[in-house]
Amino acid sequence: MALPLLLLDVDGVLNPFAAPTCPEGYREYAFFPEDDPPVRLCAAHGPWLRALFRTFEPAWATGWEDAANVFLAPALGLPALPVVRFPPVPFDPAEKVPAIDAFTGDRPAAWVDDAHTEAGTAWARSRTAPTLLLPSDPSRGLTAEMVAELHAWQAAL
């Protein structure tokens, strides 16, 4: 039996871009040109995500697309992940839903994002497969409590 999918956004989930300063436990990376803000990553996220990857099949669900594998995966000690393809950046967060729907098919899926929309909520409610929309505070990013919720949701399947 296939593992449930774990769909990961980056900005607002792994990169708490909305925090006024770099949060404790995070480090700033200058992955992009000088006029772009630094990307904030937490070393604890690597082990947390690797533990989740034992019981989920992960995929990037972010406008970063392939850049997530180029920059984030090595920085966090993660393997390259499949990528959900979205419209060209910038796009409205609701525009993620058709691509997420096509990617997940009829598989159980947990989607972690800081910008879930009414369209995403309607999509999740309409699915017959178990679906978890896990919101992230873009000023805090992924927390230990969120990771525990993902483990508990997967264990209950």
CSV table of N, CA and C in Angstrom, one decimal:
chain,number,residue,atom,x,y,z
A,1,MET,N,0.8,-1.2,0.0
A,1,MET,CA,0.0,0.0,0.0
A,1,MET,C,0.9,1.3,0.0
A,2,ALA,N,0.5,2.2,-0.8
A,2,ALA,CA,1.3,3.5,-0.9
A,2,ALA,C,1.2,4.3,0.4
A,3,LEU,N,2.2,5.0,0.7
A,3,LEU,CA,2.2,5.9,1.8
A,3,LEU,C,1.4,7.1,1.5
A,4,PRO,N,0.8,7.8,2.5
A,4,PRO,CA,0.1,9.0,2.2
A,4,PRO,C,1.2,10.1,1.8
A,5,LEU,N,0.7,11.0,1.0
A,5,LEU,CA,1.5,12.1,0.5
A,5,LEU,C,1.7,13.2,1.6
A,6,LEU,N,2.8,13.8,1.6
A,6,LEU,CA,3.1,15.0,2.5
A,6,LEU,C,3.5,16.1,1.5
A,7,LEU,N,2.7,17.1,1.4
A,7,LEU,CA,2.9,18.2,0.4
A,7,LEU,C,3.4,19.4,1.2
A,8,LEU,N,4.6,19.8,0.9
A,8,LEU,CA,5.3,20.9,1.7
A,8,LEU,C,5.5,22.1,0.9
A,9,ASP,N,4.9,23.2,1.5
A,9,ASP,CA,5.2,24.6,1.0
A,9,ASP,C,6.6,25.0,1.6
A,10,VAL,N,7.2,26.0,1.1
A,10,VAL,CA,8.4,26.5,1.6
A,10,VAL,C,8.3,27.8,2.4
A,11,ASP,N,7.9,28.9,1.6
A,11,ASP,CA,7.8,30.2,2.3
A,11,ASP,C,6.6,30.2,3.2
A,12,GLY,N,6.9,30.5,4.5
A,12,GLY,CA,5.8,30.4,5.5
A,12,GLY,C,5.8,29.1,6.2
A,13,VAL,N,6.4,28.1,5.7
A,13,VAL,CA,6.4,26.8,6.4
A,13,VAL,C,7.9,26.4,6.8
A,14,LEU,N,8.8,26.3,5.9
A,14,LEU,CA,10.2,26.1,6.3
A,14,LEU,C,10.9,27.4,6.4
A,15,ASN,N,10.5,28.4,5.7
A,15,ASN,CA,11.1,29.8,5.7
A,15,ASN,C,10.1,30.7,6.4
A,16,PRO,N,10.2,31.1,7.7
A,16,PRO,CA,9.3,32.0,8.3
A,16,PRO,C,9.6,33.4,7.9
A,17,PHE,N,9.2,33.7,6.7
A,17,PHE,CA,9.5,35.0,6.1
A,17,PHE,C,8.8,36.2,6.8
A,18,ALA,N,7.7,35.9,7.4
A,18,ALA,CA,7.0,37.0,8.0
A,18,ALA,C,7.5,37.4,9.4
A,19,ALA,N,8.4,36.7,10.0
A,19,ALA,CA,9.0,37.1,11.3
A,19,ALA,C,9.8,38.4,11.1
A,20,PRO,N,9.6,39.3,12.0
A,20,PRO,CA,10.3,40.6,11.9
A,20,PRO,C,11.9,40.5,11.9
A,21,THR,N,12.4,39.4,12.6
A,21,THR,CA,13.8,39.2,12.6
A,21,THR,C,14.0,37.6,12.5
A,22,CYS,N,15.2,37.2,12.2
A,22,CYS,CA,15.4,35.8,12.1
A,22,CYS,C,15.1,35.1,13.4
A,23,PRO,N,14.2,34.1,13.5
A,23,PRO,CA,13.8,33.5,14.7
A,23,PRO,C,15.0,32.7,15.3
A,24,GLU,N,14.9,32.5,16.6
A,24,GLU,CA,15.9,31.7,17.3
A,24,GLU,C,15.9,30.3,16.7
A,25,GLY,N,17.1,29.7,16.5
A,25,GLY,CA,17.2,28.4,15.9
A,25,GLY,C,17.3,28.4,14.4
A,26,TYR,N,17.1,29.5,13.8
A,26,TYR,CA,17.1,29.6,12.3
A,26,TYR,C,18.4,30.3,11.9
A,27,ARG,N,18.8,30.1,10.7
A,27,ARG,CA,20.0,30.7,10.1
A,27,ARG,C,19.5,31.3,8.7
A,28,GLU,N,20.1,32.4,8.4
A,28,GLU,CA,19.7,33.1,7.1
A,28,GLU,C,20.7,32.7,6.0
A,29,TYR,N,20.1,32.4,4.9
A,29,TYR,CA,20.9,31.9,3.7
A,29,TYR,C,20.6,32.9,2.6
A,30,ALA,N,21.7,33.4,1.9
A,30,ALA,CA,21.5,34.3,0.7
A,30,ALA,C,21.6,33.4,-0.5
A,31,PHE,N,20.5,32.7,-0.8
A,31,PHE,CA,20.4,31.8,-2.0
A,31,PHE,C,20.2,32.6,-3.3
A,32,PHE,N,19.6,33.8,-3.2
A,32,PHE,CA,19.2,34.5,-4.3
A,32,PHE,C,19.9,35.9,-4.4
A,33,PRO,N,19.7,36.7,-5.5
A,33,PRO,CA,20.4,37.9,-5.6
A,33,PRO,C,20.2,38.8,-4.4
A,34,GLU,N,21.1,39.8,-4.2
A,34,GLU,CA,21.2,40.6,-3.1
A,34,GLU,C,19.9,41.4,-2.8
A,35,ASP,N,19.0,41.6,-3.8
A,35,ASP,CA,17.8,42.4,-3.6
A,35,ASP,C,16.7,41.5,-3.0
A,36,ASP,N,16.9,40.2,-3.0
A,36,ASP,CA,15.9,39.3,-2.4
A,36,ASP,C,16.2,39.1,-0.9
A,37,PRO,N,15.2,39.0,-0.1
A,37,PRO,CA,15.5,38.8,1.3
A,37,PRO,C,16.1,37.4,1.6
A,38,PRO,N,16.9,37.2,2.6
A,38,PRO,CA,17.5,35.9,2.9
A,38,PRO,C,16.4,34.9,3.2
A,39,VAL,N,16.8,33.7,3.0
A,39,VAL,CA,15.9,32.5,3.4
A,39,VAL,C,16.3,32.0,4.7
A,40,ARG,N,15.3,31.9,5.6
A,40,ARG,CA,15.6,31.5,7.0
A,40,ARG,C,15.2,30.0,7.1
A,41,LEU,N,16.2,29.2,7.5
A,41,LEU,CA,16.0,27.8,7.7
A,41,LEU,C,16.4,27.3,9.1
A,42,CYS,N,15.7,26.3,9.6
A,42,CYS,CA,16.0,25.8,10.9
A,42,CYS,C,16.6,24.4,10.8
A,43,ALA,N,17.8,24.2,11.4
A,43,ALA,CA,18.5,22.9,11.3
A,43,ALA,C,17.6,21.8,11.9
A,44,ALA,N,16.7,22.0,12.8
A,44,ALA,CA,15.9,21.0,13.4
A,44,ALA,C,14.9,20.5,12.4
A,45,HIS,N,14.6,21.2,11.3
A,45,HIS,CA,13.6,20.8,10.3
A,45,HIS,C,14.1,19.6,9.6
A,46,GLY,N,15.4,19.5,9.3
A,46,GLY,CA,15.9,18.3,8.6
A,46,GLY,C,15.6,17.0,9.3
A,47,PRO,N,16.0,16.8,10.6
A,47,PRO,CA,15.6,15.6,11.2
A,47,PRO,C,14.1,15.4,11.4
A,48,TRP,N,13.3,16.4,11.6
A,48,TRP,CA,11.9,16.3,11.7
A,48,TRP,C,11.3,15.8,10.4
A,49,LEU,N,11.7,16.4,9.3
A,49,LEU,CA,11.2,15.9,8.0
A,49,LEU,C,11.7,14.5,7.7
A,50,ARG,N,12.9,14.2,7.9
A,50,ARG,CA,13.4,12.8,7.6
A,50,ARG,C,12.6,11.8,8.4
A,51,ALA,N,12.2,12.1,9.6
A,51,ALA,CA,11.3,11.2,10.4
A,51,ALA,C,10.0,11.1,9.8
A,52,LEU,N,9.4,12.2,9.3
A,52,LEU,CA,8.1,12.1,8.6
A,52,LEU,C,8.2,11.3,7.3
A,53,PHE,N,9.3,11.4,6.6
A,53,PHE,CA,9.5,10.7,5.3
A,53,PHE,C,9.5,9.2,5.5
A,54,ARG,N,9.6,8.7,6.7
A,54,ARG,CA,9.5,7.3,6.9
A,54,ARG,C,8.1,6.8,6.8
A,55,THR,N,7.1,7.7,7.0
A,55,THR,CA,5.7,7.2,7.0
A,55,THR,C,4.9,8.0,6.0
A,56,PHE,N,5.5,9.0,5.3
A,56,PHE,CA,4.9,9.7,4.2
A,56,PHE,C,5.7,9.7,3.0
A,57,GLU,N,5.1,9.9,1.8
A,57,GLU,CA,5.8,10.1,0.6
A,57,GLU,C,5.8,11.6,0.4
A,58,PRO,N,7.0,12.3,0.5
A,58,PRO,CA,7.0,13.8,0.5
A,58,PRO,C,7.1,14.3,-0.9
A,59,ALA,N,6.6,15.6,-1.1
A,59,ALA,CA,6.8,16.3,-2.3
A,59,ALA,C,6.8,17.8,-2.0
A,60,TRP,N,7.5,18.5,-2.8
A,60,TRP,CA,7.5,20.0,-2.7
A,60,TRP,C,6.2,20.5,-3.3
A,61,ALA,N,5.5,21.4,-2.6
A,61,ALA,CA,4.3,22.0,-3.1
A,61,ALA,C,4.4,23.5,-2.9
A,62,THR,N,5.3,24.1,-3.7
A,62,THR,CA,5.8,25.4,-3.5
A,62,THR,C,6.1,26.1,-4.9
A,63,GLY,N,6.0,27.4,-4.9
A,63,GLY,CA,6.5,28.1,-6.1
A,63,GLY,C,8.0,28.0,-6.3
A,64,TRP,N,8.7,27.5,-5.3
A,64,TRP,CA,10.1,27.3,-5.5
A,64,TRP,C,10.4,26.2,-6.6
A,65,GLU,N,9.5,25.2,-6.7
A,65,GLU,CA,9.6,24.1,-7.6
A,65,GLU,C,11.0,23.5,-7.5
A,66,ASP,N,11.7,23.3,-8.6
A,66,ASP,CA,13.0,22.6,-8.6
A,66,ASP,C,14.1,23.3,-7.7
A,67,ALA,N,13.9,24.6,-7.5
A,67,ALA,CA,14.9,25.3,-6.7
A,67,ALA,C,14.9,24.8,-5.2
A,68,ALA,N,13.8,24.2,-4.8
A,68,ALA,CA,13.7,23.6,-3.5
A,68,ALA,C,14.7,22.5,-3.4
A,69,ASN,N,14.8,21.7,-4.4
A,69,ASN,CA,15.8,20.6,-4.4
A,69,ASN,C,17.3,21.1,-4.5
A,70,VAL,N,17.4,22.2,-5.3
A,70,VAL,CA,18.8,22.8,-5.5
A,70,VAL,C,19.3,23.4,-4.2
A,71,PHE,N,18.5,24.2,-3.5
A,71,PHE,CA,18.9,25.0,-2.3
A,71,PHE,C,18.5,24.4,-1.0
A,72,LEU,N,17.3,24.0,-0.8
A,72,LEU,CA,16.8,23.6,0.5
A,72,LEU,C,17.1,22.2,0.9
A,73,ALA,N,17.0,21.3,0.0
A,73,ALA,CA,17.3,19.9,0.3
A,73,ALA,C,18.7,19.7,0.8
A,74,PRO,N,19.7,20.3,0.1
A,74,PRO,CA,21.1,20.1,0.7
A,74,PRO,C,21.3,20.8,2.0
A,75,ALA,N,20.7,22.0,2.2
A,75,ALA,CA,20.8,22.8,3.4
A,75,ALA,C,20.2,22.1,4.6
A,76,LEU,N,19.2,21.3,4.4
A,76,LEU,CA,18.5,20.6,5.4
A,76,LEU,C,18.8,19.1,5.5
A,77,GLY,N,19.7,18.7,4.6
A,77,GLY,CA,20.1,17.3,4.6
A,77,GLY,C,19.0,16.3,4.1
A,78,LEU,N,18.2,16.8,3.2
A,78,LEU,CA,17.1,16.0,2.7
A,78,LEU,C,17.4,15.5,1.3
A,79,PRO,N,16.8,14.4,0.9
A,79,PRO,CA,16.9,13.9,-0.5
A,79,PRO,C,16.1,14.9,-1.4
A,80,ALA,N,16.4,14.8,-2.7
A,80,ALA,CA,15.6,15.5,-3.7
A,80,ALA,C,14.2,14.9,-3.7
A,81,LEU,N,13.2,15.8,-3.8
A,81,LEU,CA,11.8,15.3,-3.7
A,81,LEU,C,11.1,15.6,-5.0
A,82,PRO,N,10.0,14.9,-5.3
A,82,PRO,CA,9.2,15.2,-6.4
A,82,PRO,C,8.6,16.6,-6.2
A,83,VAL,N,8.3,17.2,-7.3
A,83,VAL,CA,7.8,18.6,-7.3
A,83,VAL,C,6.4,18.7,-7.9
A,84,VAL,N,5.5,19.3,-7.2
A,84,VAL,CA,4.2,19.7,-7.8
A,84,VAL,C,4.4,20.9,-8.6
A,85,ARG,N,3.9,20.9,-9.9
A,85,ARG,CA,4.1,22.0,-10.8
A,85,ARG,C,3.0,23.0,-10.7
A,86,PHE,N,3.3,24.2,-10.5
A,86,PHE,CA,2.3,25.3,-10.4
A,86,PHE,C,2.4,26.3,-11.5
A,87,PRO,N,1.5,27.2,-11.7
A,87,PRO,CA,1.6,28.2,-12.7
A,87,PRO,C,2.9,29.1,-12.4
A,88,PRO,N,3.4,29.8,-13.4
A,88,PRO,CA,4.6,30.7,-13.1
A,88,PRO,C,4.3,31.6,-12.0
A,89,VAL,N,5.3,31.9,-11.2
A,89,VAL,CA,5.3,32.8,-10.1
A,89,VAL,C,5.3,34.2,-10.6
A,90,PRO,N,4.5,35.1,-10.1
A,90,PRO,CA,3.6,35.0,-9.0
A,90,PRO,C,2.3,34.5,-9.4
A,91,PHE,N,1.6,33.7,-8.5
A,91,PHE,CA,0.3,33.2,-8.7
A,91,PHE,C,-0.5,33.3,-7.4
A,92,ASP,N,-1.8,33.3,-7.6
A,92,ASP,CA,-2.7,33.3,-6.4
A,92,ASP,C,-2.6,32.0,-5.7
A,93,PRO,N,-2.6,31.9,-4.4
A,93,PRO,CA,-2.5,30.6,-3.7
A,93,PRO,C,-3.6,29.7,-4.1
A,94,ALA,N,-4.8,30.2,-4.5
A,94,ALA,CA,-5.9,29.3,-4.9
A,94,ALA,C,-5.5,28.5,-6.2
A,95,GLU,N,-4.6,29.0,-7.0
A,95,GLU,CA,-4.2,28.4,-8.2
A,95,GLU,C,-3.3,27.1,-7.9
A,96,LYS,N,-3.0,26.9,-6.7
A,96,LYS,CA,-2.3,25.6,-6.4
A,96,LYS,C,-3.2,24.4,-6.4
A,97,VAL,N,-4.5,24.7,-6.2
A,97,VAL,CA,-5.4,23.6,-6.0
A,97,VAL,C,-5.5,22.6,-7.2
A,98,PRO,N,-5.7,23.1,-8.4
A,98,PRO,CA,-5.7,22.1,-9.5
A,98,PRO,C,-4.5,21.2,-9.6
A,99,ALA,N,-3.3,21.8,-9.4
A,99,ALA,CA,-2.1,21.0,-9.5
A,99,ALA,C,-2.0,20.0,-8.3
A,100,ILE,N,-2.4,20.5,-7.1
A,100,ILE,CA,-2.4,19.5,-6.0
A,100,ILE,C,-3.4,18.4,-6.3
A,101,ASP,N,-4.5,18.7,-6.8
A,101,ASP,CA,-5.6,17.7,-7.1
A,101,ASP,C,-5.0,16.7,-8.1
A,102,ALA,N,-4.4,17.2,-9.1
A,102,ALA,CA,-3.9,16.2,-10.1
A,102,ALA,C,-2.7,15.4,-9.6
A,103,PHE,N,-1.9,16.0,-8.7
A,103,PHE,CA,-0.8,15.3,-8.1
A,103,PHE,C,-1.2,14.2,-7.2
A,104,THR,N,-2.2,14.5,-6.3
A,104,THR,CA,-2.6,13.6,-5.3
A,104,THR,C,-3.5,12.4,-5.8
A,105,GLY,N,-4.3,12.7,-6.8
A,105,GLY,CA,-5.2,11.6,-7.3
A,105,GLY,C,-6.1,11.2,-6.2
A,106,ASP,N,-6.2,9.9,-5.9
A,106,ASP,CA,-7.1,9.4,-4.9
A,106,ASP,C,-6.3,9.0,-3.6
A,107,ARG,N,-5.1,9.5,-3.5
A,107,ARG,CA,-4.3,9.1,-2.3
A,107,ARG,C,-4.5,10.0,-1.1
A,108,PRO,N,-4.4,9.4,0.1
A,108,PRO,CA,-4.4,10.3,1.3
A,108,PRO,C,-3.3,11.3,1.2
A,109,ALA,N,-3.6,12.5,1.7
A,109,ALA,CA,-2.6,13.6,1.6
A,109,ALA,C,-2.7,14.5,2.7
A,110,ALA,N,-1.6,15.0,3.2
A,110,ALA,CA,-1.4,16.1,4.2
A,110,ALA,C,-0.7,17.2,3.5
A,111,TRP,N,-1.3,18.4,3.5
A,111,TRP,CA,-0.8,19.5,2.8
A,111,TRP,C,-0.5,20.6,3.8
A,112,VAL,N,0.8,21.0,3.9
A,112,VAL,CA,1.3,22.0,4.9
A,112,VAL,C,1.6,23.3,4.1
A,113,ASP,N,0.8,24.3,4.5
A,113,ASP,CA,1.0,25.6,3.7
A,113,ASP,C,0.6,26.7,4.6
A,114,ASP,N,1.1,27.9,4.4
A,114,ASP,CA,0.8,29.1,5.2
A,114,ASP,C,-0.4,29.9,4.5
A,115,ALA,N,-0.8,29.4,3.4
A,115,ALA,CA,-1.8,30.2,2.6
A,115,ALA,C,-2.9,29.3,2.1
A,116,HIS,N,-3.5,28.4,2.9
A,116,HIS,CA,-4.6,27.6,2.5
A,116,HIS,C,-5.8,28.6,2.1
A,117,THR,N,-6.5,28.2,1.1
A,117,THR,CA,-7.6,29.1,0.6
A,117,THR,C,-8.9,28.4,0.7
A,118,GLU,N,-10.0,29.2,0.5
A,118,GLU,CA,-11.3,28.5,0.4
A,118,GLU,C,-11.4,27.5,-0.6
A,119,ALA,N,-10.7,27.7,-1.8
A,119,ALA,CA,-10.7,26.7,-2.8
A,119,ALA,C,-10.0,25.4,-2.3
A,120,GLY,N,-8.9,25.5,-1.6
A,120,GLY,CA,-8.2,24.4,-1.0
A,120,GLY,C,-9.1,23.7,0.0
A,121,THR,N,-9.8,24.4,0.9
A,121,THR,CA,-10.6,23.8,1.9
A,121,THR,C,-11.8,23.0,1.2
A,122,ALA,N,-12.4,23.6,0.2
A,122,ALA,CA,-13.5,23.0,-0.6
A,122,ALA,C,-12.9,21.7,-1.2
A,123,TRP,N,-11.7,21.8,-1.8
A,123,TRP,CA,-11.1,20.6,-2.4
A,123,TRP,C,-11.0,19.5,-1.4
A,124,ALA,N,-10.4,19.8,-0.2
A,124,ALA,CA,-10.1,18.8,0.8
A,124,ALA,C,-11.5,18.2,1.3
A,125,ARG,N,-12.5,19.0,1.4
A,125,ARG,CA,-13.8,18.4,1.9
A,125,ARG,C,-14.4,17.5,0.8
A,126,SER,N,-14.1,17.8,-0.4
A,126,SER,CA,-14.8,17.0,-1.5
A,126,SER,C,-14.1,15.7,-1.8
A,127,ARG,N,-12.9,15.5,-1.2
A,127,ARG,CA,-12.2,14.3,-1.5
A,127,ARG,C,-12.7,13.1,-0.7
A,128,THR,N,-12.6,11.9,-1.3
A,128,THR,CA,-13.0,10.7,-0.6
A,128,THR,C,-11.8,10.1,0.2
A,129,ALA,N,-10.6,10.5,-0.3
A,129,ALA,CA,-9.3,10.0,0.4
A,129,ALA,C,-9.1,10.9,1.6
A,130,PRO,N,-8.6,10.4,2.7
A,130,PRO,CA,-8.3,11.2,3.9
A,130,PRO,C,-7.4,12.4,3.5
A,131,THR,N,-7.7,13.6,4.0
A,131,THR,CA,-7.0,14.8,3.6
A,131,THR,C,-6.8,15.7,4.8
A,132,LEU,N,-5.6,16.1,5.1
A,132,LEU,CA,-5.3,17.1,6.2
A,132,LEU,C,-4.7,18.3,5.6
A,133,LEU,N,-5.4,19.5,5.8
A,133,LEU,CA,-4.8,20.8,5.5
A,133,LEU,C,-4.2,21.3,6.8
A,134,LEU,N,-2.9,21.4,6.9
A,134,LEU,CA,-2.3,21.9,8.1
A,134,LEU,C,-1.7,23.3,7.8
A,135,PRO,N,-2.3,24.3,8.5
A,135,PRO,CA,-1.9,25.7,8.3
A,135,PRO,C,-0.6,26.0,9.1
A,136,SER,N,0.2,26.8,8.5
A,136,SER,CA,1.4,27.3,9.2
A,136,SER,C,1.4,28.8,9.4
A,137,ASP,N,1.8,29.3,10.5
A,137,ASP,CA,2.0,30.7,10.7
A,137,ASP,C,3.2,31.1,10.0
A,138,PRO,N,3.1,32.0,9.0
A,138,PRO,CA,4.3,32.4,8.3
A,138,PRO,C,5.4,33.2,9.1
A,139,SER,N,5.1,33.5,10.3
A,139,SER,CA,6.1,34.2,11.1
A,139,SER,C,6.8,33.1,12.0
A,140,ARG,N,6.2,31.9,12.1
A,140,ARG,CA,6.8,30.9,13.0
A,140,ARG,C,7.3,29.7,12.2
A,141,GLY,N,6.7,29.3,11.1
A,141,GLY,CA,7.1,28.2,10.3
A,141,GLY,C,6.7,26.9,11.0
A,142,LEU,N,7.3,25.8,10.5
A,142,LEU,CA,7.0,24.5,10.9
A,142,LEU,C,7.4,24.3,12.4
A,143,THR,N,6.5,23.8,13.2
A,143,THR,CA,6.8,23.6,14.7
A,143,THR,C,6.7,22.1,15.0
A,144,ALA,N,7.3,21.9,16.2
A,144,ALA,CA,7.3,20.5,16.7
A,144,ALA,C,5.8,20.0,16.9
A,145,GLU,N,4.9,20.9,17.3
A,145,GLU,CA,3.5,20.5,17.4
A,145,GLU,C,2.9,20.1,16.1
A,146,MET,N,3.2,20.8,15.0
A,146,MET,CA,2.7,20.5,13.7
A,146,MET,C,3.3,19.1,13.3
A,147,VAL,N,4.5,18.9,13.5
A,147,VAL,CA,5.1,17.6,13.2
A,147,VAL,C,4.4,16.5,14.0
A,148,ALA,N,4.1,16.7,15.2
A,148,ALA,CA,3.4,15.7,16.0
A,148,ALA,C,2.0,15.5,15.5
A,149,GLU,N,1.3,16.5,15.0
A,149,GLU,CA,0.0,16.4,14.4
A,149,GLU,C,0.1,15.6,13.1
A,150,LEU,N,1.1,15.8,12.3
A,150,LEU,CA,1.3,15.0,11.1
A,150,LEU,C,1.5,13.5,11.5
A,151,HIS,N,2.3,13.2,12.4
A,151,HIS,CA,2.5,11.8,12.8
A,151,HIS,C,1.2,11.2,13.3
A,152,ALA,N,0.5,11.9,14.2
A,152,ALA,CA,-0.8,11.4,14.7
A,152,ALA,C,-1.8,11.2,13.6
A,153,TRP,N,-1.9,12.1,12.6
A,153,TRP,CA,-2.8,11.9,11.5
A,153,TRP,C,-2.5,10.7,10.7
A,154,GLN,N,-1.2,10.5,10.4
A,154,GLN,CA,-0.8,9.4,9.6
A,154,GLN,C,-1.0,8.1,10.4
A,155,ALA,N,-0.8,8.0,11.7
A,155,ALA,CA,-0.9,6.8,12.5
A,155,ALA,C,-2.4,6.4,12.6
A,156,ALA,N,-3.3,7.4,12.5
A,156,ALA,CA,-4.8,7.1,12.6
A,156,ALA,C,-5.4,6.6,11.2
A,157,LEU,N,-4.6,6.7,10.2
A,157,LEU,CA,-5.1,6.2,8.9
A,157,LEU,C,-5.4,4.7,8.9
